[in-house]
Short mmCIF file of C-alpha atoms and ligand atoms in Angstrom, two decimals:
data_model
loop_
_atom_site.label_atom_id
_atom_site.label_comp_id
_atom_site.label_asym_id
_atom_site.label_seq_id
_atom_site.Cartn_x
_atom_site.Cartn_y
_atom_site.Cartn_z
CA UNK A 1 -91.74 -0.90 -41.54
CA UNK A 2 -91.61 0.74 -38.14
CA UNK A 3 -88.24 1.86 -36.87
CA UNK A 4 -88.73 1.39 -33.16
CA UNK A 5 -85.17 2.26 -32.28
CA UNK A 6 -85.39 5.77 -33.74
CA UNK A 7 -88.82 6.60 -32.30
CA UNK A 8 -87.67 6.96 -28.66
CA UNK A 9 -85.75 9.83 -27.05
CA UNK A 10 -82.34 9.44 -25.40
CA UNK A 11 -83.99 9.88 -21.96
CA UNK A 12 -86.39 7.10 -22.77
CA UNK A 13 -83.48 4.94 -23.90
CA UNK A 14 -81.87 5.27 -20.47
CA UNK A 15 -85.10 4.19 -18.79
CA UNK A 16 -85.37 1.25 -21.18
CA UNK A 17 -81.76 0.37 -20.40
CA UNK A 18 -82.34 0.25 -16.63
CA UNK A 19 -85.52 -1.77 -17.08
CA UNK A 20 -83.77 -4.16 -19.47
CA UNK A 21 -80.76 -4.64 -17.19
CA UNK A 22 -82.89 -5.45 -14.16
CA UNK A 23 -85.04 -7.79 -16.21
CA UNK A 24 -81.98 -9.55 -17.60
CA UNK A 25 -80.32 -9.96 -14.20
CA UNK A 26 -83.46 -11.13 -12.44
CA UNK A 27 -84.42 -13.63 -15.17
CA UNK A 28 -81.05 -15.20 -15.83
CA UNK A 29 -80.62 -13.50 -19.18
CA UNK A 30 -76.94 -13.41 -18.31
CA UNK A 31 -73.48 -14.69 -19.15
CA UNK A 32 -70.30 -14.95 -17.10
CA UNK A 33 -68.03 -11.93 -17.65
CA UNK A 34 -64.84 -12.72 -19.56
CA UNK A 35 -62.40 -12.06 -16.69
CA UNK A 36 -64.09 -14.37 -14.20
CA UNK A 37 -64.99 -17.17 -16.56
CA UNK A 38 -64.35 -19.83 -13.94
CA UNK A 39 -66.02 -17.95 -11.09
CA UNK A 40 -69.56 -18.56 -9.92
CA UNK A 41 -70.05 -15.17 -8.34
CA UNK A 42 -70.34 -12.61 -11.11
CA UNK A 43 -72.62 -12.27 -14.13
CA UNK A 44 -73.35 -9.60 -16.72
CA UNK A 45 -76.39 -9.16 -18.91
CA UNK A 46 -76.29 -11.31 -22.02
CA UNK A 47 -75.72 -9.11 -25.06
CA UNK A 48 -79.20 -8.19 -26.29
CA UNK A 49 -80.93 -5.64 -28.49
CA UNK A 50 -83.28 -3.18 -26.76
CA UNK A 51 -85.86 -3.53 -29.55
CA UNK A 52 -87.20 -6.46 -31.53
CA UNK A 53 -86.17 -6.38 -35.18
CA UNK A 54 -88.68 -6.38 -38.06
CA UNK A 55 -88.68 -9.68 -39.93
CA UNK A 56 -90.95 -10.61 -42.87
CA UNK A 57 -93.74 -12.90 -41.65
CA UNK A 58 -93.78 -14.98 -44.83
CA UNK A 59 -90.01 -15.62 -44.66
CA UNK A 60 -90.32 -16.56 -40.98
CA UNK A 61 -93.09 -19.05 -41.73
CA UNK A 62 -91.11 -20.53 -44.61
CA UNK A 63 -88.15 -21.16 -42.31
CA UNK A 64 -90.36 -22.80 -39.69
CA UNK A 65 -92.13 -24.92 -42.31
CA UNK A 66 -88.99 -26.46 -43.82
CA UNK A 67 -87.29 -27.32 -40.53
CA UNK A 68 -88.77 -30.85 -40.31
CA UNK A 69 -87.55 -31.45 -43.88
CA UNK A 70 -84.04 -30.47 -42.85
CA UNK A 71 -84.25 -32.65 -39.73
CA UNK A 72 -85.15 -35.63 -41.88
CA UNK A 73 -82.51 -34.76 -44.46
CA UNK A 74 -79.75 -34.71 -41.83
CA UNK A 75 -80.81 -38.15 -40.68
CA UNK A 76 -81.07 -39.63 -44.17
CA UNK A 77 -77.66 -38.33 -45.17
CA UNK A 78 -76.18 -39.69 -41.94
CA UNK A 79 -77.31 -43.17 -43.03
CA UNK A 80 -75.74 -42.93 -46.47
CA UNK A 81 -72.27 -44.41 -46.01
CA UNK A 82 -71.26 -43.98 -49.63
CA UNK A 83 -72.22 -40.30 -49.75
CA UNK A 84 -70.33 -39.54 -46.54
CA UNK A 85 -67.35 -41.63 -47.64
CA UNK A 86 -66.89 -39.72 -50.88
CA UNK A 87 -66.95 -36.33 -49.15
CA UNK A 88 -65.12 -37.21 -45.95
CA UNK A 89 -62.30 -39.19 -47.58
CA UNK A 90 -61.33 -36.24 -49.74
CA UNK A 91 -61.68 -33.77 -46.84
CA UNK A 92 -59.62 -36.07 -44.62
CA UNK A 93 -56.52 -35.59 -46.76
CA UNK A 94 -56.54 -31.82 -46.11
CA UNK A 95 -58.37 -31.35 -42.80
CA UNK A 96 -57.04 -33.14 -39.72
CA UNK A 97 -60.09 -32.33 -37.60
CA UNK A 98 -62.55 -33.76 -40.10
CA UNK A 99 -60.23 -36.76 -40.44
CA UNK A 100 -60.37 -37.44 -36.70
CA UNK A 101 -64.13 -37.22 -36.67
CA UNK A 102 -64.49 -39.41 -39.74
CA UNK A 103 -62.02 -41.98 -38.34
CA UNK A 104 -64.13 -42.07 -35.18
CA UNK A 105 -67.24 -42.65 -37.30
CA UNK A 106 -65.52 -45.49 -39.20
CA UNK A 107 -64.15 -47.14 -36.07
CA UNK A 108 -67.45 -47.17 -34.22
CA UNK A 109 -69.26 -48.40 -37.30
CA UNK A 110 -66.74 -51.24 -37.68
CA UNK A 111 -67.08 -52.27 -34.03
CA UNK A 112 -70.85 -52.36 -34.39
CA UNK A 113 -73.19 -49.53 -33.36
CA UNK A 114 -74.29 -50.14 -29.75
CA UNK A 115 -77.14 -47.62 -29.84
CA UNK A 116 -79.25 -47.47 -33.01
CA UNK A 117 -81.22 -44.41 -31.85
CA UNK A 118 -79.98 -40.87 -32.46
CA UNK A 119 -81.19 -37.49 -31.24
CA UNK A 120 -80.88 -34.30 -33.24
CA UNK A 121 -81.12 -30.83 -31.76
CA UNK A 122 -80.36 -28.78 -34.86
CA UNK A 123 -80.52 -25.15 -35.82
CA UNK A 124 -80.79 -23.94 -39.39
CA UNK A 125 -79.64 -20.33 -39.81
CA UNK A 126 -80.90 -17.85 -42.40
CA UNK A 127 -80.34 -14.32 -43.62
CA UNK A 128 -83.07 -12.70 -45.69
CA UNK A 129 -82.50 -11.62 -49.25
CA UNK A 130 -84.36 -8.86 -51.10
CA UNK A 131 -84.32 -8.92 -54.89
CA UNK A 132 -84.26 -5.51 -56.61
CA UNK A 133 -87.68 -3.86 -56.51
CA UNK A 134 -89.05 -6.28 -53.91
CA UNK A 135 -90.94 -5.06 -50.88
CA UNK A 136 -89.49 -5.95 -47.45
CA UNK A 137 -92.41 -8.28 -46.77
CA UNK A 138 -91.48 -10.32 -49.86
CA UNK A 139 -87.90 -11.03 -48.79
CA UNK A 140 -86.81 -14.67 -49.00
CA UNK A 141 -84.83 -16.75 -46.51
CA UNK A 142 -81.39 -17.88 -47.60
CA UNK A 143 -79.69 -20.55 -45.52
CA UNK A 144 -76.35 -19.59 -43.98
CA UNK A 145 -75.69 -23.06 -42.58
CA UNK A 146 -77.18 -26.04 -40.79
CA UNK A 147 -75.86 -26.64 -37.27
CA UNK A 148 -76.09 -30.19 -36.00
CA UNK A 149 -73.94 -30.01 -32.86
CA UNK A 150 -74.00 -27.86 -29.74
CA UNK A 151 -76.56 -25.33 -30.95
CA UNK A 152 -76.80 -22.59 -28.36
CA UNK A 153 -79.04 -19.69 -27.30
CA UNK A 154 -82.23 -21.75 -27.21
CA UNK A 155 -82.84 -20.47 -23.70
CA UNK A 156 -81.52 -16.93 -23.88
CA UNK A 157 -83.45 -16.30 -27.10
CA UNK A 158 -86.74 -17.27 -25.43
CA UNK A 159 -85.86 -14.90 -22.57
CA UNK A 160 -84.98 -12.08 -24.95
CA UNK A 161 -88.43 -12.36 -26.54
CA UNK A 162 -89.90 -12.16 -23.05
CA UNK A 163 -87.72 -9.11 -22.33
CA UNK A 164 -89.01 -7.27 -25.39
CA UNK A 165 -92.65 -8.08 -24.55
CA UNK A 166 -91.97 -6.83 -21.00
CA UNK A 167 -90.38 -3.56 -22.16
CA UNK A 168 -93.24 -2.97 -24.53
CA UNK A 169 -95.85 -3.57 -21.82
CA UNK A 170 -94.22 -1.57 -19.04
CA UNK A 171 -92.73 1.49 -20.73
CA UNK A 172 -95.43 2.09 -23.32
CA UNK A 173 -92.81 3.96 -25.38
CA UNK A 174 -93.52 1.96 -28.46
CA UNK A 175 -96.88 0.42 -27.65
CA UNK A 176 -98.82 2.06 -30.42
CA UNK A 177 -96.22 0.94 -32.92
CA UNK A 178 -96.11 -2.65 -31.85
CA UNK A 179 -98.71 -5.36 -32.04
CA UNK A 180 -97.93 -8.02 -29.44
CA UNK A 181 -99.17 -10.78 -31.74
CA UNK A 182 -96.30 -9.79 -34.03
CA UNK A 183 -93.80 -10.88 -31.37
CA UNK A 184 -93.93 -14.69 -31.59
CA UNK A 185 -92.60 -16.36 -28.46
CA UNK A 186 -90.04 -19.11 -28.85
CA UNK A 187 -90.50 -22.37 -26.98
CA UNK A 188 -86.93 -23.54 -27.47
CA UNK A 189 -86.16 -24.21 -23.79
CA UNK A 190 -89.13 -26.57 -23.51
CA UNK A 191 -88.49 -28.08 -26.95
CA UNK A 192 -84.86 -28.94 -26.33
CA UNK A 193 -85.63 -30.32 -22.86
CA UNK A 194 -88.50 -32.38 -24.22
CA UNK A 195 -86.25 -33.75 -26.98
CA UNK A 196 -83.77 -34.88 -24.34
CA UNK A 197 -86.65 -36.34 -22.31
CA UNK A 198 -87.92 -38.31 -25.33
CA UNK A 199 -84.47 -39.78 -25.88
CA UNK A 200 -84.09 -40.56 -22.17
CA UNK A 201 -87.46 -42.35 -22.14
CA UNK A 202 -86.49 -44.25 -25.26
CA UNK A 203 -83.30 -45.37 -23.52
CA UNK A 204 -85.58 -46.83 -20.90
CA UNK A 205 -83.78 -46.66 -17.55
CA UNK A 206 -85.43 -44.80 -14.68
CA UNK A 207 -82.18 -44.40 -12.75
CA UNK A 208 -79.98 -43.19 -15.62
CA UNK A 209 -79.15 -39.50 -16.05
CA UNK A 210 -78.71 -37.22 -19.02
CA UNK A 211 -75.15 -35.95 -19.44
CA UNK A 212 -74.41 -32.56 -20.94
CA UNK A 213 -70.86 -32.58 -22.28
CA UNK A 214 -69.60 -29.06 -21.60
CA UNK A 215 -66.54 -26.92 -22.17
CA UNK A 216 -64.47 -26.12 -19.09
CA UNK A 217 -65.12 -22.52 -17.95
CA UNK A 218 -68.15 -22.03 -20.24
CA UNK A 219 -69.31 -18.38 -20.18
CA UNK A 220 -72.67 -19.26 -21.70
CA UNK A 221 -73.52 -21.76 -18.95
CA UNK A 222 -76.85 -20.16 -18.06
CA UNK A 223 -78.27 -20.80 -21.51
CA UNK A 224 -77.45 -24.45 -20.79
CA UNK A 225 -78.68 -24.46 -17.19
CA UNK A 226 -82.21 -23.54 -18.25
CA UNK A 227 -82.41 -26.80 -20.18
CA UNK A 228 -81.19 -28.71 -17.14
CA UNK A 229 -83.77 -27.04 -14.86
CA UNK A 230 -86.60 -27.56 -17.34
CA UNK A 231 -85.68 -31.22 -17.77
CA UNK A 232 -85.90 -31.74 -14.03
CA UNK A 233 -89.03 -29.68 -13.44
CA UNK A 234 -91.13 -30.85 -16.38
CA UNK A 235 -89.79 -34.36 -16.87
CA UNK A 236 -88.25 -35.39 -13.54
CA UNK A 237 -84.92 -36.17 -15.23
CA UNK A 238 -81.56 -35.21 -13.74
CA UNK A 239 -78.87 -33.79 -16.01
CA UNK A 240 -75.20 -33.82 -15.03
CA UNK A 241 -72.46 -31.68 -16.57
CA UNK A 242 -69.15 -33.27 -17.58
CA UNK A 243 -66.24 -32.16 -19.73
CA UNK A 244 -64.74 -34.48 -22.35
CA UNK A 245 -61.72 -34.90 -20.07
CA UNK A 246 -63.98 -35.94 -17.18
CA UNK A 247 -65.74 -38.44 -19.43
CA UNK A 248 -62.32 -39.92 -20.22
CA UNK A 249 -61.20 -39.90 -16.58
CA UNK A 250 -64.34 -41.23 -14.92
CA UNK A 251 -66.19 -43.01 -17.71
CA UNK A 252 -66.39 -46.73 -18.47
CA UNK A 253 -68.55 -49.04 -20.53
CA UNK A 254 -70.37 -52.07 -19.20
CA UNK A 255 -68.54 -54.91 -20.98
CA UNK A 256 -71.79 -56.69 -21.86
CA UNK A 257 -74.27 -53.93 -22.65
CA UNK A 258 -71.84 -51.06 -23.45
CA UNK A 259 -73.92 -48.88 -21.11
CA UNK A 260 -71.95 -45.71 -20.32
CA UNK A 261 -71.16 -45.06 -16.67
CA UNK A 262 -69.59 -41.91 -15.26
CA UNK A 263 -68.46 -43.10 -11.84
CA UNK A 264 -71.40 -45.28 -10.84
CA UNK A 265 -73.91 -43.14 -12.73
CA UNK A 266 -75.48 -44.64 -15.86
CA UNK A 267 -75.92 -42.17 -18.75
CA UNK A 268 -78.98 -42.32 -20.99
CA UNK A 269 -78.20 -39.41 -23.32
CA UNK A 270 -74.88 -37.73 -24.14
CA UNK A 271 -75.84 -34.18 -25.15
CA UNK A 272 -72.94 -32.18 -26.55
CA UNK A 273 -72.52 -28.49 -25.81
CA UNK A 274 -68.84 -28.95 -26.64
CA UNK A 275 -66.82 -31.25 -28.94
CA UNK A 276 -67.39 -29.18 -32.10
CA UNK A 277 -64.17 -27.12 -32.20
CA UNK A 278 -60.52 -28.16 -32.45
CA UNK A 279 -59.96 -26.32 -29.16
CA UNK A 280 -62.38 -28.75 -27.47
CA UNK A 281 -59.72 -31.44 -27.97
CA UNK A 282 -56.51 -29.92 -26.54
CA UNK A 283 -55.08 -33.39 -25.78
CA UNK A 284 -55.68 -37.03 -26.70
CA UNK A 285 -57.69 -37.38 -23.49
CA UNK A 286 -60.62 -35.41 -24.92
CA UNK A 287 -60.65 -37.65 -27.99
CA UNK A 288 -60.72 -40.67 -25.64
CA UNK A 289 -63.76 -39.19 -23.91
CA UNK A 290 -65.51 -38.63 -27.23
CA UNK A 291 -64.71 -42.16 -28.40
CA UNK A 292 -65.97 -43.70 -25.17
CA UNK A 293 -69.32 -41.91 -25.45
CA UNK A 294 -69.62 -42.61 -29.16
CA UNK A 295 -69.03 -46.34 -28.62
CA UNK A 296 -71.54 -46.53 -25.81
CA UNK A 297 -75.19 -47.45 -25.49
CA UNK A 298 -76.02 -43.85 -24.53
CA UNK A 299 -78.09 -41.97 -27.12
CA UNK A 300 -75.88 -39.33 -28.67
CA UNK A 301 -77.05 -35.80 -29.41
CA UNK A 302 -75.59 -35.67 -31.94
CA UNK A 303 -73.87 -38.80 -33.24
CA UNK A 304 -70.56 -38.16 -34.97
CA UNK A 305 -72.43 -38.95 -38.21
CA UNK A 306 -74.86 -36.05 -37.63
CA UNK A 307 -71.89 -33.84 -36.82
CA UNK A 308 -70.25 -34.72 -40.15
CA UNK A 309 -73.51 -34.01 -42.00
CA UNK A 310 -73.36 -30.50 -40.51
CA UNK A 311 -70.13 -29.64 -42.36
CA UNK A 312 -70.16 -26.82 -44.88
CA UNK A 313 -68.88 -29.22 -47.53
CA UNK A 314 -72.02 -31.35 -47.22
CA UNK A 315 -74.11 -28.18 -47.53
CA UNK A 316 -72.25 -27.23 -50.70
CA UNK A 317 -72.53 -30.69 -52.26
CA UNK A 318 -76.27 -30.78 -51.52
CA UNK A 319 -76.77 -27.54 -53.41
CA UNK A 320 -75.33 -29.07 -56.61
CA UNK A 321 -77.88 -30.15 -59.24
CA UNK A 322 -79.54 -33.51 -58.55
CA UNK A 323 -78.02 -34.07 -55.09
CA UNK A 324 -81.01 -33.10 -52.98
CA UNK A 325 -83.13 -35.48 -55.07
CA UNK A 326 -80.97 -38.38 -53.84
CA UNK A 327 -82.49 -37.90 -50.39
CA UNK A 328 -85.83 -36.17 -50.83
CA UNK A 329 -88.46 -37.80 -53.04
CA UNK A 330 -91.33 -35.29 -52.86
CA UNK A 331 -90.73 -32.60 -55.53
CA UNK A 332 -92.59 -29.95 -53.50
CA UNK A 333 -90.22 -30.56 -50.57
CA UNK A 334 -87.20 -30.48 -52.89
CA UNK A 335 -88.35 -27.12 -54.26
CA UNK A 336 -88.98 -25.68 -50.79
CA UNK A 337 -85.53 -26.73 -49.57
CA UNK A 338 -83.76 -25.60 -52.71
CA UNK A 339 -85.44 -22.19 -52.60
CA UNK A 340 -83.61 -21.56 -49.31
CA UNK A 341 -80.15 -22.20 -50.83
CA UNK A 342 -77.91 -19.44 -52.07
CA UNK A 343 -74.96 -19.95 -54.41
CA UNK A 344 -72.50 -22.51 -53.02
CA UNK A 345 -69.33 -23.50 -54.86
CA UNK A 346 -66.70 -26.20 -54.43
CA UNK A 347 -62.99 -25.42 -54.41
CA UNK A 348 -61.96 -28.85 -55.67
CA UNK A 349 -60.41 -30.13 -58.90
CA UNK A 350 -63.73 -30.41 -60.77
CA UNK A 351 -64.48 -27.93 -63.56
CA UNK A 352 -66.93 -26.15 -61.19
CA UNK A 353 -64.23 -25.97 -58.54
CA UNK A 354 -61.66 -24.54 -60.93
CA UNK A 355 -64.16 -22.03 -62.32
CA UNK A 356 -65.07 -20.90 -58.79
CA UNK A 357 -61.39 -20.54 -57.96
CA UNK A 358 -60.69 -18.42 -61.03
CA UNK A 359 -63.76 -16.28 -60.43
CA UNK A 360 -62.81 -15.67 -56.78
CA UNK A 361 -59.28 -14.60 -57.77
CA UNK A 362 -60.84 -11.93 -60.01
CA UNK A 363 -63.59 -10.74 -57.66
CA UNK A 364 -64.15 -11.98 -54.13
CA UNK A 365 -66.31 -9.09 -52.85
CA UNK A 366 -69.57 -11.03 -53.08
CA UNK A 367 -68.18 -14.25 -51.61
CA UNK A 368 -67.41 -15.82 -48.27
CA UNK A 369 -64.87 -18.64 -47.99
CA UNK A 370 -65.55 -21.24 -45.32
CA UNK A 371 -63.48 -24.02 -43.78
CA UNK A 372 -65.06 -27.04 -42.07
CA UNK A 373 -65.31 -25.35 -38.67
CA UNK A 374 -68.00 -24.27 -36.21
CA UNK A 375 -68.39 -21.59 -33.59
CA UNK A 376 -67.82 -18.39 -35.55
CA UNK A 377 -64.72 -16.42 -36.51
CA UNK A 378 -63.40 -18.97 -39.02
CA UNK A 379 -64.58 -17.53 -42.33
CA UNK A 380 -62.60 -15.49 -44.84
CA UNK A 381 -63.97 -12.41 -46.63
CA UNK A 382 -63.16 -9.99 -49.44
CA UNK A 383 -59.52 -9.55 -50.46
CA UNK A 384 -58.39 -12.03 -47.80
CA UNK A 385 -60.02 -14.74 -49.93
CA UNK A 386 -57.65 -13.95 -52.79
CA UNK A 387 -54.61 -13.81 -50.52
CA UNK A 388 -55.53 -17.09 -48.87
CA UNK A 389 -56.32 -18.87 -52.14
CA UNK A 390 -52.87 -18.00 -53.44
CA UNK A 391 -51.19 -19.65 -50.44
CA UNK A 392 -53.07 -22.96 -50.86
CA UNK A 393 -52.18 -25.88 -53.07
CA UNK A 394 -55.01 -27.11 -55.33
CA UNK A 395 -55.47 -30.01 -52.93
CA UNK A 396 -55.59 -27.78 -49.82
CA UNK A 397 -58.26 -25.57 -51.40
CA UNK A 398 -60.68 -28.46 -51.14
CA UNK A 399 -60.79 -27.97 -47.35
CA UNK A 400 -62.93 -24.87 -48.05
CA UNK A 401 -66.08 -23.95 -49.90
CA UNK A 402 -67.20 -20.65 -51.38
CA UNK A 403 -70.61 -19.13 -50.84
CA UNK A 404 -72.42 -16.06 -52.16
CA UNK A 405 -72.64 -13.29 -49.57
CA UNK A 406 -76.24 -12.67 -48.54
CA UNK A 407 -76.88 -8.97 -47.99
CA UNK A 408 -80.00 -8.37 -45.93
CA UNK A 409 -81.78 -5.02 -45.51
CA UNK A 410 -80.19 -2.83 -42.82
CA UNK A 411 -82.28 -1.71 -39.83
CA UNK A 412 -81.54 0.36 -36.74
CA UNK A 413 -81.35 -0.92 -33.20
CA UNK A 414 -79.77 -0.19 -29.84
CA UNK A 415 -77.49 -2.89 -28.48
CA UNK A 416 -76.98 -3.54 -24.77
CA UNK A 417 -73.64 -5.16 -23.94
CA UNK A 418 -72.21 -5.42 -20.42
CA UNK A 419 -74.46 -2.59 -19.27
CA UNK A 420 -73.52 -0.24 -22.12
CA UNK A 421 -75.83 1.03 -24.88
CA UNK A 422 -74.74 1.33 -28.48
CA UNK A 423 -76.85 2.68 -31.33
CA UNK A 424 -76.13 0.76 -34.48
CA UNK A 425 -77.09 0.01 -38.06
CA UNK A 426 -77.71 -3.69 -37.92
CA UNK A 427 -78.46 -6.87 -39.85
CA UNK A 428 -80.02 -10.02 -38.45
CA UNK A 429 -79.78 -13.79 -38.77
CA UNK A 430 -82.71 -16.06 -37.96
CA UNK A 431 -82.12 -19.50 -36.47
CA UNK A 432 -84.80 -22.18 -36.39
CA UNK A 433 -84.37 -25.11 -34.00
CA UNK A 434 -85.34 -28.63 -34.92
CA UNK A 435 -85.84 -31.64 -32.65
CA UNK A 436 -85.53 -35.11 -34.17
CA UNK A 437 -85.42 -38.58 -32.67
CA UNK A 438 -84.95 -41.74 -34.71
CA UNK A 439 -84.86 -45.16 -33.04
CA UNK A 440 -82.90 -46.87 -35.82
CA UNK A 441 -86.00 -48.19 -37.54
CA UNK A 442 -88.46 -45.32 -37.56
CA UNK A 443 -88.87 -41.64 -36.76
CA UNK A 444 -90.00 -41.16 -33.16
CA UNK A 445 -90.36 -37.40 -33.44
CA UNK A 446 -89.61 -34.66 -35.94
CA UNK A 447 -90.55 -31.22 -34.64
CA UNK A 448 -89.87 -27.54 -34.71
CA UNK A 449 -88.08 -26.28 -31.65
CA UNK A 450 -88.56 -22.52 -31.55
CA UNK A 451 -86.32 -19.83 -33.01
CA UNK A 452 -83.51 -17.34 -32.39
CA UNK A 453 -82.71 -13.95 -33.87
CA UNK A 454 -79.15 -12.68 -33.69
CA UNK A 455 -78.33 -9.13 -34.67
CA UNK A 456 -74.96 -7.53 -35.39
CA UNK A 457 -73.52 -4.25 -36.56
CA UNK A 458 -73.66 -4.08 -40.35
CA UNK A 459 -69.90 -3.58 -40.55
CA UNK A 460 -69.09 -6.91 -38.89
CA UNK A 461 -68.65 -9.95 -41.12
CA UNK A 462 -69.24 -12.62 -38.51
CA UNK A 463 -72.33 -13.16 -36.40
CA UNK A 464 -71.42 -15.14 -33.28
CA UNK A 465 -72.89 -13.90 -30.00
CA UNK A 466 -70.41 -15.90 -27.93
CA UNK A 467 -67.60 -14.71 -30.21
CA UNK A 468 -68.56 -11.11 -29.30
CA UNK A 469 -69.90 -9.95 -32.67
CA UNK A 470 -73.66 -10.16 -32.26
CA UNK A 471 -76.45 -9.73 -29.71
CA UNK A 472 -79.56 -11.78 -29.07
CA UNK A 473 -82.69 -10.21 -30.49
CA UNK A 474 -86.30 -11.19 -31.10
CA UNK A 475 -88.56 -11.24 -34.12
CA UNK A 476 -91.12 -8.54 -34.90
CA UNK A 477 -93.20 -10.01 -37.70
CA UNK A 478 -94.18 -7.54 -40.41
P1 ADP B 501 -70.21 -20.98 -38.05
O1 ADP B 501 -70.51 -22.43 -38.15
O2 ADP B 501 -68.85 -20.69 -37.57
O3 ADP B 501 -71.28 -20.24 -37.27
P2 ADP B 501 -71.34 -19.64 -40.39
O4 ADP B 501 -71.43 -20.27 -41.72
O5 ADP B 501 -72.60 -19.51 -39.65
O6 ADP B 501 -70.24 -20.45 -39.55
O7 ADP B 501 -70.68 -18.24 -40.54
C1 ADP B 501 -70.49 -17.37 -39.44
C2 ADP B 501 -71.12 -16.02 -39.68
O8 ADP B 501 -70.61 -15.45 -40.90
C3 ADP B 501 -72.63 -16.05 -39.87
O9 ADP B 501 -73.30 -16.03 -38.63
C4 ADP B 501 -72.87 -14.80 -40.69
O10 ADP B 501 -72.88 -13.64 -39.88
C5 ADP B 501 -71.64 -14.75 -41.57
N1 ADP B 501 -71.92 -15.43 -42.85
C6 ADP B 501 -71.69 -16.72 -43.15
N2 ADP B 501 -72.11 -17.02 -44.39
C7 ADP B 501 -72.63 -15.89 -44.89
C8 ADP B 501 -73.22 -15.55 -46.15
N3 ADP B 501 -73.33 -16.43 -47.13
N4 ADP B 501 -73.65 -14.27 -46.31
C9 ADP B 501 -73.51 -13.35 -45.34
N5 ADP B 501 -72.96 -13.61 -44.14
C10 ADP B 501 -72.51 -14.87 -43.91
MG1 MG B 502 -72.21 -23.42 -37.40
MG1 MG B 503 -73.24 -20.02 -37.82
#
């Protein structure tokens, strides 16, 4: 395995840094700086690695291959009322956020679903696992989680791959060590835009617009803008940006058709790049906005049902014996999906839950404890697991799941954050995007949507780029 990051001199690193910064700034590989989040004038380079990171080709292909299976699985689970009911009713007693989402699901279902179609833009995340004695190329993917709402970095990850191919071509510092065919490009900008376009066409109004539901003061707005620009350029469809509060303030439903209007603008697709965190609902107004969209004829990306399927609890239940078979008939597909699971444990009142609890109190070093939250920074590690478990009632424990820690091989890279270089021992997490459209009766499309590699210092537990832990990287297949 080539260690690109250690094969260049410090002088060469500075040249790479300048080239990378100019490339990033001139190609929109940027984010808003923290202090001027609301301003439109300043940007800084998006946090990126200077070098692509080696990733086993077989593991990469496995992750790509099973994405359509996961897309279908999310949809099939979302249609299984009884399965969702069992999980969400018990979570609802201990998790107010899940309760609100599940209540929304129940209410809209009771009123009658206005729009039978649903659009999924998912991302399944993996860390590779090496068994003792295995060669790097034989490492296996282990799923960290399945994201079904507001998956980000589709655009900036494509650009980071382009950046690495550019640096390789122009500096020549690592040319002889790097085969360009080993740097697969990611088509996630086009894929996500084309998914939105498919849903828009299915909706069937030429004058309607796609609405991206955004967070106020979003720092990662440029990752989102690329999708907007691509949708207009390649599909002739206009996308407007609205916050949940603006949806509540300016939205209304046509009393007959339930078509969603923002002002006098009809909305074909409500695409969420918000609405996944408790902080996205600071007041009741944001919940009103969510309810209005969910009730409407607009195609939701995702529906609240897809969002619920993306909870860690669903992931844990699916890993239990026999559960996957409820949804997937083909044994080869079951085996392929199951091979990507690592150990997942409930913290409920079942004998498995009690055993997991007792085991974690004794040794929590190889575990991560997860609540039903998204966006990074919510998990609990190591000794904190034991401290936290002791503060929870048996009922409250059920708001969490336990998962085996996946420990990937460590590599070296140089990270570029806000213009500053940092040499680091790093680990990476692969994300594979999936695009899925179902019209209520049949699958309209079920596709791969490109990939993302995020890389972080080995000492950091969490991996969020937006949360400040990780950088965007690209894949060097080995
Ligand atoms: P979120 O929905 O907040 O992104 P994740 O389950 O992805 O939650 O956890 C956040 C981060 O924590 C991951 O990106 C990864 O860096 C780390 N992490 C989560 N689960 C594991 C695991 N089983 N093994 C190792 N690291 C993990
Ligand atoms: Mg997530
Ligand atoms: Mg994650």
